[in-house]
Coordinates of C-alpha atoms in Angstrom, one line a residue:
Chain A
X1 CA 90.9 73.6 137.7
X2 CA 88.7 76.7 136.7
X3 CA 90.4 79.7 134.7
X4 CA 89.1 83.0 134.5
X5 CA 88.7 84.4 131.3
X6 CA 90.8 86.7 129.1
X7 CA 89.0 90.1 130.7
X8 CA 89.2 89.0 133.7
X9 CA 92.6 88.8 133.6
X10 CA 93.1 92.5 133.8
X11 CA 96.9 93.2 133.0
X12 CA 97.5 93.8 128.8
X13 CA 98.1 91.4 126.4
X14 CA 101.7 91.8 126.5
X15 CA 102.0 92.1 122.7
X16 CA 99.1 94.7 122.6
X17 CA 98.2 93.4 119.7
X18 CA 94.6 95.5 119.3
X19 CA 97.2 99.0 120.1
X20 CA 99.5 97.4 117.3
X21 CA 96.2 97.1 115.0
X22 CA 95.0 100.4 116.0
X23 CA 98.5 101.9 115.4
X24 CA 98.3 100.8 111.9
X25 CA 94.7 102.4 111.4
X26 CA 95.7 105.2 112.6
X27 CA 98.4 105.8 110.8
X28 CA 96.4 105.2 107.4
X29 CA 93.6 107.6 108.7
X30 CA 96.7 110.1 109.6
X31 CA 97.9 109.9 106.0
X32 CA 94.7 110.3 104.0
X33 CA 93.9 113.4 106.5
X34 CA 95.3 115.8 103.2
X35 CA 93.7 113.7 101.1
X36 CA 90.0 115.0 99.9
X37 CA 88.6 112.2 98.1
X38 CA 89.3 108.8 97.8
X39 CA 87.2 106.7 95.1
X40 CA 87.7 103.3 94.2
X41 CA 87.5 101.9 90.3
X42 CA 86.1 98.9 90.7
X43 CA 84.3 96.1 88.4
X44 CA 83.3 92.1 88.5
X45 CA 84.9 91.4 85.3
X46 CA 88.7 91.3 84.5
X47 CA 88.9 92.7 81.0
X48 CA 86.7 95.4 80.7
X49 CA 89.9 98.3 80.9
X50 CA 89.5 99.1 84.0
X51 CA 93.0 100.2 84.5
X52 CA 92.9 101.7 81.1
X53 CA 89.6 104.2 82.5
X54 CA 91.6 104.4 85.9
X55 CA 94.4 106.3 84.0
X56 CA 92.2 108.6 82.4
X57 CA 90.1 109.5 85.0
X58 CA 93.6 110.4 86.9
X59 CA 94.7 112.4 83.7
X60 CA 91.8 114.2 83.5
X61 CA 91.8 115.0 87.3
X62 CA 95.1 116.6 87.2
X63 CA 94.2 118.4 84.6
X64 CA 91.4 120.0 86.7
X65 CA 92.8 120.2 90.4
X66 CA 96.8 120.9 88.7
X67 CA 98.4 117.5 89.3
X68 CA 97.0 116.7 92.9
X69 CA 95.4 113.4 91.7
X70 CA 96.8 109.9 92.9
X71 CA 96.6 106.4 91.8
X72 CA 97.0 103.4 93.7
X73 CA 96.9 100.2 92.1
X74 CA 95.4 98.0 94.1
X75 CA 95.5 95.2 91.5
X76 CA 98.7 93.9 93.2
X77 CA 98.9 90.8 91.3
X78 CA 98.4 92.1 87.8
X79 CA 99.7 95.4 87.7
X80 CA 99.2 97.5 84.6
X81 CA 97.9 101.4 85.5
X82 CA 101.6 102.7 86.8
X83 CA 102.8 101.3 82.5
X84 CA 99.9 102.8 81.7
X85 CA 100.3 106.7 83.2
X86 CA 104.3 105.6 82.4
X87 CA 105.0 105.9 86.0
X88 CA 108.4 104.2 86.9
X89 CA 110.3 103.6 89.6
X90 CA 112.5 103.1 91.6
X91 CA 110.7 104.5 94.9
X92 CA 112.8 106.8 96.9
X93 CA 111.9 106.7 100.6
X94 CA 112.5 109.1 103.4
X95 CA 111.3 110.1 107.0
X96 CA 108.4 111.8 105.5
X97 CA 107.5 107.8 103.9
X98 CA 107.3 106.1 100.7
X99 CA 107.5 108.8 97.4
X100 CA 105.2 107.8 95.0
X101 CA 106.2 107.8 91.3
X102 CA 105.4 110.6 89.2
X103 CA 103.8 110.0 86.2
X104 CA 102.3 111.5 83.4
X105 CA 100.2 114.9 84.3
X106 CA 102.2 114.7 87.0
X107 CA 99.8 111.8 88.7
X108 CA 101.3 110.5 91.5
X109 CA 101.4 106.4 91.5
X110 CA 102.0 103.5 93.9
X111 CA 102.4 99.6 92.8
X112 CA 103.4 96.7 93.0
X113 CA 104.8 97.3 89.2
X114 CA 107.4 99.3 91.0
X115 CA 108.2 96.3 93.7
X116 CA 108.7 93.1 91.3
X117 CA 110.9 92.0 88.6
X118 CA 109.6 92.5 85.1
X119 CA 107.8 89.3 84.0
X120 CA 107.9 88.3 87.9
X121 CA 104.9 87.2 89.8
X122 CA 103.7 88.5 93.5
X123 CA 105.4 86.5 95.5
X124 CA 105.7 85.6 99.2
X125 CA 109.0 84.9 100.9
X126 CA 109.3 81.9 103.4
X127 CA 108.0 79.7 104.1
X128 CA 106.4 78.7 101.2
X129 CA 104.2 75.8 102.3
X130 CA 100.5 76.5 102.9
X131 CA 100.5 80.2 101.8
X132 CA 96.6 80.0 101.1
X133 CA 96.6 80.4 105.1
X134 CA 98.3 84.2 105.1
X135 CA 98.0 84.9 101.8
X136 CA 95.1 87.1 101.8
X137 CA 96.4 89.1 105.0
X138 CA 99.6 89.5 103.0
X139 CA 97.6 91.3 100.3
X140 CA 95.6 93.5 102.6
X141 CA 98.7 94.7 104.5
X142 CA 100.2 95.8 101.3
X143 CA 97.1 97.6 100.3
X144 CA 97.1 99.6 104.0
X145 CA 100.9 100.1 103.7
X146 CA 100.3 101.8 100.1
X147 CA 97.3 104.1 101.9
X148 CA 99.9 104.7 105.2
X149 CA 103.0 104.4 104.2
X150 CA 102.9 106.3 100.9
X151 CA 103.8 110.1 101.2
X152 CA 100.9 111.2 99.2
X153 CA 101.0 115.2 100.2
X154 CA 97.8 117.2 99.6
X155 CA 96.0 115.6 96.8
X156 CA 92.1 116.1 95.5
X157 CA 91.9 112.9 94.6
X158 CA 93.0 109.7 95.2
X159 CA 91.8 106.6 92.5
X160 CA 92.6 103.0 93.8
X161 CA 92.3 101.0 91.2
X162 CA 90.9 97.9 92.8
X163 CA 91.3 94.6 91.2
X164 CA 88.3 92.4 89.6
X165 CA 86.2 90.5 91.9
X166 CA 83.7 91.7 94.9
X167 CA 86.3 91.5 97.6
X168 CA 89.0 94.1 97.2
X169 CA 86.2 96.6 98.0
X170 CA 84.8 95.6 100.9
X171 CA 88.6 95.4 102.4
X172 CA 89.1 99.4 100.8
X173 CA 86.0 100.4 103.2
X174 CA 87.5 98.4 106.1
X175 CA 91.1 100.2 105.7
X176 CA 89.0 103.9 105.1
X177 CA 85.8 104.2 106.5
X178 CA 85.5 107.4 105.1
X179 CA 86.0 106.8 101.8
X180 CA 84.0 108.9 99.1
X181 CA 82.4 106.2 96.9
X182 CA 83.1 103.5 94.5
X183 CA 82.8 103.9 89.6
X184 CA 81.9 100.7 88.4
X185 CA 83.5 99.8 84.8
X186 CA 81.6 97.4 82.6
X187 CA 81.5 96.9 79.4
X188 CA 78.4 96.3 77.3
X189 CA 77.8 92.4 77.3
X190 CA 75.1 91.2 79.4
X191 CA 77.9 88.7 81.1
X192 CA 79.8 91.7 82.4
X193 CA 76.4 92.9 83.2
X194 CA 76.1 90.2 85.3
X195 CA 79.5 89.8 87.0
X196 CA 79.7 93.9 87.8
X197 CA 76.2 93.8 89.2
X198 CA 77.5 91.0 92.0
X199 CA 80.4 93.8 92.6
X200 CA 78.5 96.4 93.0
X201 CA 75.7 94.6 94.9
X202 CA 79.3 93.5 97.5
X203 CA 80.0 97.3 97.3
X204 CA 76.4 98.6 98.5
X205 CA 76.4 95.7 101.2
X206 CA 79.4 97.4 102.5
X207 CA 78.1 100.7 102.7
X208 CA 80.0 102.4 99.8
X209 CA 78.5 105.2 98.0
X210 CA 78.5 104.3 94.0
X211 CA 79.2 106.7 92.3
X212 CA 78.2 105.9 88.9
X213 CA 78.9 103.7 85.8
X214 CA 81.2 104.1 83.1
X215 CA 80.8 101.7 79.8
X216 CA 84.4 100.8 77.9
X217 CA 84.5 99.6 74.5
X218 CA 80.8 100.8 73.8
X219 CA 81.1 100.2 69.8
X220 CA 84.2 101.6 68.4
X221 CA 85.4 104.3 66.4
X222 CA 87.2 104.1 63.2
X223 CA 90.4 105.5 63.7
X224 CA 90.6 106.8 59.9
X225 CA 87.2 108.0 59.3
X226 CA 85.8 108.5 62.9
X227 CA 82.2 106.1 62.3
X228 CA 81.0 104.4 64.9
X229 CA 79.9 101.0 64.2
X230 CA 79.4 97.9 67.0
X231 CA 81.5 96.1 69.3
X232 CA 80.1 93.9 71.4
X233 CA 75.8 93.2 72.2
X234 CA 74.2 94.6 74.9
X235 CA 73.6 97.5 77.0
X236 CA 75.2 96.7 80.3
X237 CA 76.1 100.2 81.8
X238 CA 72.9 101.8 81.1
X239 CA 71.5 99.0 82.6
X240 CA 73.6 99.0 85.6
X241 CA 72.9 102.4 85.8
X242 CA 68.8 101.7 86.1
X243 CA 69.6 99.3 88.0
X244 CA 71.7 100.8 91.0
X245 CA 70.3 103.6 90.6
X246 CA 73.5 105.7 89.6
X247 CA 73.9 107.8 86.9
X248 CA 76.0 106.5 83.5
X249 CA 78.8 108.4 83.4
X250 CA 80.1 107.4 80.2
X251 CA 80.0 105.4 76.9
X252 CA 83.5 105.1 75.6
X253 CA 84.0 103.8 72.0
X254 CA 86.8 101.7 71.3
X255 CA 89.3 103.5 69.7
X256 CA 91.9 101.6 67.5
X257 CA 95.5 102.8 68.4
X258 CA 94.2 104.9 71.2
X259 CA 96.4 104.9 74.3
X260 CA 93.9 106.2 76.5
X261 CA 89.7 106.5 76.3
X262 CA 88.4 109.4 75.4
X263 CA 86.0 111.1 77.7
X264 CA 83.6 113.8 76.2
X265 CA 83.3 117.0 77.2
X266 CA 79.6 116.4 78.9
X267 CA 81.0 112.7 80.4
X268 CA 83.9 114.9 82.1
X269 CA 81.0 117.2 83.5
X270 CA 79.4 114.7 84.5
X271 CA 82.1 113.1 86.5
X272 CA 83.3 115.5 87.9
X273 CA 79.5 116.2 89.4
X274 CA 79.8 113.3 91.2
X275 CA 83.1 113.6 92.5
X276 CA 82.3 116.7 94.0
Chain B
X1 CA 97.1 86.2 124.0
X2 CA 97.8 86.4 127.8
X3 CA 99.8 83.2 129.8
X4 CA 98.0 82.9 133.6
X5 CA 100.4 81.0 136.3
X6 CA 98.0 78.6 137.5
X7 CA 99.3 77.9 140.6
X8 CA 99.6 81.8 141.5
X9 CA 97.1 83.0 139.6
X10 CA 98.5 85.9 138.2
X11 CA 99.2 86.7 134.7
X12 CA 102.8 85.5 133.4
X13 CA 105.1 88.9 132.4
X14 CA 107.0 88.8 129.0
X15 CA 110.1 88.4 129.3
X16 CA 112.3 88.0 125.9
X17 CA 111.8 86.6 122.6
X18 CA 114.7 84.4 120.3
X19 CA 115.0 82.4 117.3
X20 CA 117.0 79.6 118.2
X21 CA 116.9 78.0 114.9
X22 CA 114.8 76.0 112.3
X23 CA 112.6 79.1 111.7
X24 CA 111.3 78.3 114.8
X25 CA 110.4 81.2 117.3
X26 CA 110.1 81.7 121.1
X27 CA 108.8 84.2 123.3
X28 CA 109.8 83.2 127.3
X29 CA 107.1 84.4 129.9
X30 CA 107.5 84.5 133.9
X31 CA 105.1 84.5 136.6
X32 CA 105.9 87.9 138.8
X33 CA 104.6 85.8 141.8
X34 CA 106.6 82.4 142.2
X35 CA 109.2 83.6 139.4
X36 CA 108.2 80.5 137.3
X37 CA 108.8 80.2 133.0
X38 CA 107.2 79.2 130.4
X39 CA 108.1 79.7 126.7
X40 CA 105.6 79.5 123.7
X41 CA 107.4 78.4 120.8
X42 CA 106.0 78.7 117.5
X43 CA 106.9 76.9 113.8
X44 CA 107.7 79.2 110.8
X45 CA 104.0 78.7 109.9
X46 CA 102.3 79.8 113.0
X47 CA 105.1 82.8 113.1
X48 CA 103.9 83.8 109.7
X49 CA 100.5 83.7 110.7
X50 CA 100.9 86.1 112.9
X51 CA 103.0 88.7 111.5
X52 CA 100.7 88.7 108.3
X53 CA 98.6 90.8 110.7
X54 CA 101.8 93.2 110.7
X55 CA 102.4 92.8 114.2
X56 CA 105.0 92.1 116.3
X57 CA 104.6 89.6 119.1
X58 CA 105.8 90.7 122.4
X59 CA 105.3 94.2 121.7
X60 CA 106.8 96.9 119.1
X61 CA 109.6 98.9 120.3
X62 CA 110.4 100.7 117.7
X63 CA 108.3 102.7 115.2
X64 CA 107.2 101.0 112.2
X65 CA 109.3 101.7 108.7
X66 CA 107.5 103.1 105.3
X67 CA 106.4 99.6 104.0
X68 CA 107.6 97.6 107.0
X69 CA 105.6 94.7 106.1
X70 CA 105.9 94.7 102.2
X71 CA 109.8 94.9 102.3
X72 CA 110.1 91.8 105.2
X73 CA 107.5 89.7 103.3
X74 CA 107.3 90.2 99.0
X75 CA 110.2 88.8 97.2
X76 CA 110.8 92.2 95.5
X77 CA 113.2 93.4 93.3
X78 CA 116.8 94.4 94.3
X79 CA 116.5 98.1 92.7
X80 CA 113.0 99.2 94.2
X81 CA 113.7 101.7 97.1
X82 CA 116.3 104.0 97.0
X83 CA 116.6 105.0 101.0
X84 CA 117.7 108.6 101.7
X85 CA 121.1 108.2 102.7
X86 CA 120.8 110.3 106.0
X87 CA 118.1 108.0 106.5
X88 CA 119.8 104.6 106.6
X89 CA 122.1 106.3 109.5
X90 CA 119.6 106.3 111.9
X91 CA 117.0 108.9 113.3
X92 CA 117.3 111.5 115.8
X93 CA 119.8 113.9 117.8
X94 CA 122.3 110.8 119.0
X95 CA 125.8 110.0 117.9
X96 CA 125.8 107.5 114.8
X97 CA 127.4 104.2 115.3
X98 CA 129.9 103.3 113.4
X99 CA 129.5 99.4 111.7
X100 CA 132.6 97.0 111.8
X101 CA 133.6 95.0 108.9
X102 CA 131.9 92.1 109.6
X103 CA 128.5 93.5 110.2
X104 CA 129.2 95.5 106.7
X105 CA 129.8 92.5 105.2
X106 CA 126.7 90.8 107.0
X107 CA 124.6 93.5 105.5
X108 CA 125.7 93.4 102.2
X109 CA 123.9 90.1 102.1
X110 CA 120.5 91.2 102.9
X111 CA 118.9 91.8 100.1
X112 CA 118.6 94.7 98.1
X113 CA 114.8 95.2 98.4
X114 CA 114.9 95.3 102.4
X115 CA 118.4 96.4 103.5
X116 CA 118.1 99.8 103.3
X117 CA 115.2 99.6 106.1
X118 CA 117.3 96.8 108.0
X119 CA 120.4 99.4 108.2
X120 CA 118.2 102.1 109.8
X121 CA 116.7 99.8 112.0
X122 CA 119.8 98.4 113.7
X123 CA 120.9 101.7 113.4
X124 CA 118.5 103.0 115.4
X125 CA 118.5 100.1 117.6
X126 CA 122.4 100.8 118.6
X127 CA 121.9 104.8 119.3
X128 CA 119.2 103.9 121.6
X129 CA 121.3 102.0 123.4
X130 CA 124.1 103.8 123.2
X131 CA 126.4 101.3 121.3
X132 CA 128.7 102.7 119.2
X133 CA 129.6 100.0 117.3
X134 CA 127.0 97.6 115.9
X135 CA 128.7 93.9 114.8
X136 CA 126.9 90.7 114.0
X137 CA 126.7 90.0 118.0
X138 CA 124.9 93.5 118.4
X139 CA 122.6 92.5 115.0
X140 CA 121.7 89.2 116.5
X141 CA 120.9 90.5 120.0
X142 CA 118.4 92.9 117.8
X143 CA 116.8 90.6 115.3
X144 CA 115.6 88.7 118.9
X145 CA 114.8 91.6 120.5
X146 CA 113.0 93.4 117.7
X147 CA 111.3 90.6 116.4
X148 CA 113.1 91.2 112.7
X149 CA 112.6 87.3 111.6
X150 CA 111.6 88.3 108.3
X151 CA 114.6 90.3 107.5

């Protein structure tokens, strides 16, 4: 018995399952057609406030381009950015898609801290055995549903706040080729140094544009008399910086009781340089 | 994935999809040429497998809903979408059908998180087809033919 093989067989797969995948493309590329600039926050390290800088950089943003700024927290196991802009849901939908929440500065959010009981886990329904299999499918469709299916409307700029590891990245590009670039968060230790690097080195290998550095808790600030004094050893985002080539956007001090960092005047300049 | 009738060598036409029970699922093929079937059944895992891809095997017929795939596959929370009411009636210029008491009651047991995307899509499923009443029998014939396992 011979077969021919699957193009010879000329008729179409009868679940057109390449249409059904280019569908689903197309319908994110669709969507992000009013949206000028998508950047991913990104970083190696868990820990470093990378959701905390995410929610500032969106603050700041509406400030500049009057509340057309988006977030989309792609950290769909550990949710925190939507608490942090005090986004809440629940998510009204409609023919036009998914509303985002609206949070403060007007910053429009999507998350998976709108989906799941407080105090719940991400979590799968049936069947439950061998998950590992799908699991990371799962996860990507939810991250192109939030680019497709969201009704973002005209916005300048759209954050997605990846979560830590190399990974989420490389799937971002996949989902929007055209996306504008990539901020790396670190924070000064030379073991985040290490563990952003790898990220950013994933990021490069994808083709991603990086966009620049931002250093967190670089020393603190007292909160009553406003010295600086040290936080942690090392010098990891100007050495990033050197190191990728990309310019260091920002040192942000630790600020005790702050509830977001606190970008200076020539660290918003210079952000806003790079975002265009 | 295509099926090929060996004996007439000509590629098998899809033909219907069911879920006849145990989570498993089955799509039925037949050969154009001698009129012959086949059906590819798959476990709850395999099925899985594929619609993590977020598509629908035997073809989609019709459009996809604002997070489709998220509402059929997270166990979310029963307050997270509020659907527009208009919505959940169904889409376009055709007559809404109405819902007897036993499909109400059906979809009062579909969980919060996904039922407002269910009710539009067997809505929509019965105007297209002209029904004017949808009941379980008319929500059964469209979980098989819509490929809804998940919901």
């Amino acid at each position: 018995m011979s077969f021919r093989t699957y193009r010879d067989v000329t008729g179409p797969d009868a679940s057109r399952v390449l249409d059904q995948v280019g569908a689903q493309r197309a319908r994110v590329r669709d969507r992000l057609a009013t949206v000028r600039r998508v950047v991913a926050v990104m970083s190696g390290k868990g820990g470093v406030g990378k959701s905390f800088v995410t929610a500032a950089l969106a603050r700041l943003g509406a400030a500049r381009w009057l509340e057309r700024v988006g977030v989309l927290d792609a950290d769909l196991r550990s949710p925190t950015v939507a608490r942090l802009l005090g986004a809440a849901g629940p998510l009204r939908v409609t023919d036009a898609g998914v509303h985002p929440a609206v949070g403060a500065a007007g910053v429009r959010v999507i998350s998976t801290e709108f989906l799941l009981e407080t105090g719940r886990p991400l979590a799968w329904r049936e069947p439950e055995a061998e998950q590992f299999v799908w699991r990371g499918t799962l996860e990507v469709g939810v991250l192109r549903e939030f680019l497709g299916d969201v009704w973002w409307g005209d916005l300048e700029l759209l954050l997605v706040d990846l979560p830590p590891g190399a990974d989420g990245v490389a799937d971002l590009r996949d989902l929007v080729p055209e996306m504008t670039g990539a901020l790396g968060v670190t924070i000064p230790t030379d073991e985040a140094r290490q563990s952003v690097a790898r990220a950013l080195r994933a990021a490069t290998e994808a083709g991603i544009r990086l966009l620049g550095i931002i250093e967190n808790m670089a020393g603190y600030q007292c909160g009553e008399c406003g010295r600086p004094g040290p936080l942690f050893p090392g010098d990891a985002g100007p050495a990033l910086a050197a190191e990728f080539g990309v310019p260091l956007l920002a040192r942000i001090p630790f600020l005790a009781g702050a509830h977001e960092p606190v970008f200076e005047a020539d660290a918003q300049a210079r952000v806003f340089e790079v975002l265009g | 994935m295509k099926f090929l009738c060996v004996d007439c060598d000509e590629q098998m036409q899809f033909a219907e999809r069911q879920e006849p029970g145990d989570g498993t699922f089955a799509a039925a093929f037949r050969c154009p040429g001698c009129g012959r079937s086949v059906a590819l059944l798959a476990n709850p895992f395999e099925t899985r497998l594929v619609s993590s891809l977020g598509v629908k095997i035997g073809g989609r017929t019709l459009d996809a809903q604002p997070l489709e795939q998220v509402r059929a596959t997270v166990r979310g929370r029963e307050d997270a979408f509020v659907d527009d009411g208009n919505r959940e009636a169904g889409s376009g210029e055709r007559p809404t059908p109405a819902w007897s008491p036993d499909a109400k009651e059906r979809l009062a047991r579909v969980p919060g998180f996904v039922r407002g995307m269910v009710k539009r899509i067997y809505a929509d499923y019965a105007a297209e087809r002209g029904i004017a009443e949808i009941t379980p029998a008319v929500m059964d014939r469209a979980r098989s033919e819509l490929g809804l396992e998940e919901m």
